[in-house]
Structure formats: C-alpha cells, structure tokens
Amino acid sequence: MVKYQSPSLDLTFAALADPTRRAMLARLGEEGALTAGELARPFPVSLPAVLKHIAVMADAGLVKREKIGRSVHCRLEPGPMRDAMAWLAETERFWTARLEALAAFIEEEGQWRSEE
C-alpha cells in the first residue's frame, strides 16, 4: 500500500478541505497576486475570516503572504500542490493495480464456475 507520512501533506489537504479556500486558491491561480481585500471581495465573509483562511493556506505553504503598508498581499505557491498531486498519482496507481487484479480474479472465477 502507499505509505506517505508528511505533516505538510496533512496541512495541504486540510487547507483544501474548505470550499472557500479552494475558491481563493483558484482566484490566485487565475489572477495572480491579490491583496486580502481583493481576495475577500466575492465572498460573503468578513475580512477577519478571510485573513484566517489566508493564514491556514499560508501555514500549509499554499500561499505566500506579505504585508506591504497596511495591505496583505497574497500569491500562490505551487510546491505543496505538486506534492499532493504526486501522492494522489501514487495512490491512484496502487488502487488501479489492486482493482485490475480483482477484476482478473473475478473473471477467472466466473470462467472456472461456468466449466463445472
């Protein structure tokens, strides 16, 4: 089975678990660097809530935040997503192999029983 223990991977998936954070990451991917205020604009949440979302994403390494004057600027960091995609690809290979083996076994069993 796939064995991959990584606290950073746990943080990545925890950050991605929230739909608001996923939408914020998508916006950063599409629009590039945004201030916290710009990032908050389409969401029906307060600026302090947005700042908490940004903190979770920054702790996971998904965004880089920088305070310039009174504004918090955010930009996407792709590294943690690459790690998550690598884990998902390895997990997919593992389960695909197991499911193919199961399908072959079932087909073989069916042929054996039909010969009786």
PDB file of C-alpha atoms in Angstrom:
ATOM      1  CA  MET A   1       0.000   0.000   0.000  1.00  0.00           C
ATOM      2  CA  VAL A   2       1.047   3.608  -0.477  1.00  0.00           C
ATOM      3  CA  LYS A   3       2.946   4.852   2.524  1.00  0.00           C
ATOM      4  CA  TYR A   4       3.441   8.570   2.698  1.00  0.00           C
ATOM      5  CA  GLN A   5       3.683  10.318   6.038  1.00  0.00           C
ATOM      6  CA  SER A   6       4.101  14.040   5.768  1.00  0.00           C
ATOM      7  CA  PRO A   7       2.833  16.755   8.092  1.00  0.00           C
ATOM      8  CA  SER A   8       2.998  19.212   5.193  1.00  0.00           C
ATOM      9  CA  LEU A   9       0.746  16.960   3.113  1.00  0.00           C
ATOM     10  CA  ASP A  10      -1.723  16.835   6.010  1.00  0.00           C
ATOM     11  CA  LEU A  11      -1.746  20.647   6.142  1.00  0.00           C
ATOM     12  CA  THR A  12      -2.262  20.853   2.375  1.00  0.00           C
ATOM     13  CA  PHE A  13      -5.281  18.554   2.376  1.00  0.00           C
ATOM     14  CA  ALA A  14      -6.703  20.239   5.493  1.00  0.00           C
ATOM     15  CA  ALA A  15      -6.448  23.621   3.772  1.00  0.00           C
ATOM     16  CA  LEU A  16      -8.026  22.233   0.597  1.00  0.00           C
ATOM     17  CA  ALA A  17     -10.933  20.753   2.571  1.00  0.00           C
ATOM     18  CA  ASP A  18     -12.688  24.119   2.760  1.00  0.00           C
ATOM     19  CA  PRO A  19     -14.566  25.280  -0.380  1.00  0.00           C
ATOM     20  CA  THR A  20     -13.887  28.967   0.325  1.00  0.00           C
ATOM     21  CA  ARG A  21     -10.135  28.328   0.472  1.00  0.00           C
ATOM     22  CA  ARG A  22     -10.286  26.274  -2.740  1.00  0.00           C
ATOM     23  CA  ALA A  23     -12.079  29.166  -4.450  1.00  0.00           C
ATOM     24  CA  MET A  24      -9.494  31.622  -3.127  1.00  0.00           C
ATOM     25  CA  LEU A  25      -6.659  29.441  -4.432  1.00  0.00           C
ATOM     26  CA  ALA A  26      -8.379  29.235  -7.814  1.00  0.00           C
ATOM     27  CA  ARG A  27      -8.641  33.033  -7.953  1.00  0.00           C
ATOM     28  CA  LEU A  28      -4.977  33.412  -7.073  1.00  0.00           C
ATOM     29  CA  GLY A  29      -4.142  30.922  -9.811  1.00  0.00           C
ATOM     30  CA  GLU A  30      -6.189  32.840 -12.369  1.00  0.00           C
ATOM     31  CA  GLU A  31      -5.457  36.418 -11.351  1.00  0.00           C
ATOM     32  CA  GLY A  32      -2.003  36.253  -9.782  1.00  0.00           C
ATOM     33  CA  ALA A  33      -1.150  38.174  -6.627  1.00  0.00           C
ATOM     34  CA  LEU A  34      -4.078  39.827  -4.827  1.00  0.00           C
ATOM     35  CA  THR A  35      -4.482  41.779  -1.618  1.00  0.00           C
ATOM     36  CA  ALA A  36      -6.556  40.258   1.160  1.00  0.00           C
ATOM     37  CA  GLY A  37      -9.283  42.800   0.418  1.00  0.00           C
ATOM     38  CA  GLU A  38      -9.349  41.887  -3.268  1.00  0.00           C
ATOM     39  CA  LEU A  39      -9.382  38.199  -2.379  1.00  0.00           C
ATOM     40  CA  ALA A  40     -12.283  38.763   0.060  1.00  0.00           C
ATOM     41  CA  ARG A  41     -14.467  40.741  -2.344  1.00  0.00           C
ATOM     42  CA  PRO A  42     -16.583  37.938  -3.884  1.00  0.00           C
ATOM     43  CA  PHE A  43     -17.105  36.036  -0.628  1.00  0.00           C
ATOM     44  CA  PRO A  44     -19.900  36.690   1.883  1.00  0.00           C
ATOM     45  CA  VAL A  45     -17.500  36.591   4.847  1.00  0.00           C
ATOM     46  CA  SER A  46     -15.806  39.245   6.927  1.00  0.00           C
ATOM     47  CA  LEU A  47     -12.251  40.428   6.291  1.00  0.00           C
ATOM     48  CA  PRO A  48     -11.077  38.844   9.589  1.00  0.00           C
ATOM     49  CA  ALA A  49     -12.497  35.500   8.386  1.00  0.00           C
ATOM     50  CA  VAL A  50     -10.650  35.900   5.081  1.00  0.00           C
ATOM     51  CA  LEU A  51      -7.441  36.650   6.980  1.00  0.00           C
ATOM     52  CA  LYS A  52      -7.915  33.410   8.933  1.00  0.00           C
ATOM     53  CA  HIS A  53      -8.383  31.500   5.671  1.00  0.00           C
ATOM     54  CA  ILE A  54      -5.213  33.111   4.326  1.00  0.00           C
ATOM     55  CA  ALA A  55      -3.355  32.087   7.495  1.00  0.00           C
ATOM     56  CA  VAL A  56      -4.423  28.445   7.056  1.00  0.00           C
ATOM     57  CA  MET A  57      -3.308  28.478   3.424  1.00  0.00           C
ATOM     58  CA  ALA A  58      -0.016  30.164   4.353  1.00  0.00           C
ATOM     59  CA  ASP A  59       0.627  27.624   7.131  1.00  0.00           C
ATOM     60  CA  ALA A  60       0.131  24.884   4.532  1.00  0.00           C
ATOM     61  CA  GLY A  61       2.571  26.668   2.212  1.00  0.00           C
ATOM     62  CA  LEU A  62      -0.088  27.125  -0.467  1.00  0.00           C
ATOM     63  CA  VAL A  63       0.175  30.914  -0.450  1.00  0.00           C
ATOM     64  CA  LYS A  64       2.894  33.382   0.315  1.00  0.00           C
ATOM     65  CA  ARG A  65       1.660  36.454   2.142  1.00  0.00           C
ATOM     66  CA  GLU A  66       3.499  39.710   2.500  1.00  0.00           C
ATOM     67  CA  LYS A  67       2.438  42.797   4.383  1.00  0.00           C
ATOM     68  CA  ILE A  68       3.122  45.970   2.441  1.00  0.00           C
ATOM     69  CA  GLY A  69       1.990  49.013   4.352  1.00  0.00           C
ATOM     70  CA  ARG A  70      -1.499  48.243   5.596  1.00  0.00           C
ATOM     71  CA  SER A  71      -2.237  45.623   2.928  1.00  0.00           C
ATOM     72  CA  VAL A  72      -1.620  41.892   2.996  1.00  0.00           C
ATOM     73  CA  HIS A  73      -0.596  40.687  -0.461  1.00  0.00           C
ATOM     74  CA  CYS A  74      -1.011  37.004  -1.345  1.00  0.00           C
ATOM     75  CA  ARG A  75       0.362  34.891  -4.152  1.00  0.00           C
ATOM     76  CA  LEU A  76       0.039  31.214  -4.971  1.00  0.00           C
ATOM     77  CA  GLU A  77       2.860  28.812  -4.075  1.00  0.00           C
ATOM     78  CA  PRO A  78       2.713  25.646  -6.225  1.00  0.00           C
ATOM     79  CA  GLY A  79       5.073  23.374  -4.242  1.00  0.00           C
ATOM     80  CA  PRO A  80       2.563  21.832  -1.818  1.00  0.00           C
ATOM     81  CA  MET A  81       0.096  21.164  -4.640  1.00  0.00           C
ATOM     82  CA  ARG A  82       2.811  19.322  -6.583  1.00  0.00           C
ATOM     83  CA  ASP A  83       3.426  17.133  -3.525  1.00  0.00           C
ATOM     84  CA  ALA A  84      -0.313  16.476  -3.162  1.00  0.00           C
ATOM     85  CA  MET A  85      -0.615  15.597  -6.856  1.00  0.00           C
ATOM     86  CA  ALA A  86       2.338  13.194  -6.576  1.00  0.00           C
ATOM     87  CA  TRP A  87       0.683  11.498  -3.596  1.00  0.00           C
ATOM     88  CA  LEU A  88      -2.630  11.251  -5.454  1.00  0.00           C
ATOM     89  CA  ALA A  89      -0.921   9.803  -8.545  1.00  0.00           C
ATOM     90  CA  GLU A  90       0.860   7.158  -6.445  1.00  0.00           C
ATOM     91  CA  THR A  91      -2.380   6.299  -4.661  1.00  0.00           C
ATOM     92  CA  GLU A  92      -4.185   6.010  -7.992  1.00  0.00           C
ATOM     93  CA  ARG A  93      -1.502   3.627  -9.323  1.00  0.00           C
ATOM     94  CA  PHE A  94      -1.801   1.491  -6.183  1.00  0.00           C
ATOM     95  CA  TRP A  95      -5.600   1.198  -6.339  1.00  0.00           C
ATOM     96  CA  THR A  96      -5.690   0.747 -10.105  1.00  0.00           C
ATOM     97  CA  ALA A  97      -3.354  -2.236  -9.821  1.00  0.00           C
ATOM     98  CA  ARG A  98      -5.440  -3.733  -7.000  1.00  0.00           C
ATOM     99  CA  LEU A  99      -8.728  -3.240  -8.841  1.00  0.00           C
ATOM    100  CA  GLU A 100      -7.314  -4.733 -12.036  1.00  0.00           C
ATOM    101  CA  ALA A 101      -6.145  -7.777 -10.064  1.00  0.00           C
ATOM    102  CA  LEU A 102      -9.598  -8.099  -8.513  1.00  0.00           C
ATOM    103  CA  ALA A 103     -11.288  -7.864 -11.920  1.00  0.00           C
ATOM    104  CA  ALA A 104      -8.962 -10.548 -13.318  1.00  0.00           C
ATOM    105  CA  PHE A 105      -9.714 -12.808 -10.344  1.00  0.00           C
ATOM    106  CA  ILE A 106     -13.463 -12.373 -10.746  1.00  0.00           C
ATOM    107  CA  GLU A 107     -13.281 -13.111 -14.472  1.00  0.00           C
ATOM    108  CA  GLU A 108     -11.171 -16.212 -13.792  1.00  0.00           C
ATOM    109  CA  GLU A 109     -13.613 -17.393 -11.103  1.00  0.00           C
ATOM    110  CA  GLY A 110     -16.527 -16.898 -13.477  1.00  0.00           C
ATOM    111  CA  GLN A 111     -14.840 -18.954 -16.179  1.00  0.00           C
ATOM    112  CA  TRP A 112     -13.966 -21.719 -13.714  1.00  0.00           C
ATOM    113  CA  ARG A 113     -17.553 -21.940 -12.452  1.00  0.00           C
ATOM    114  CA  SER A 114     -19.034 -21.993 -15.968  1.00  0.00           C
ATOM    115  CA  GLU A 115     -16.847 -25.019 -16.818  1.00  0.00           C
ATOM    116  CA  GLU A 116     -18.413 -27.089 -13.993  1.00  0.00           C
TER     117      GLU A 116
END
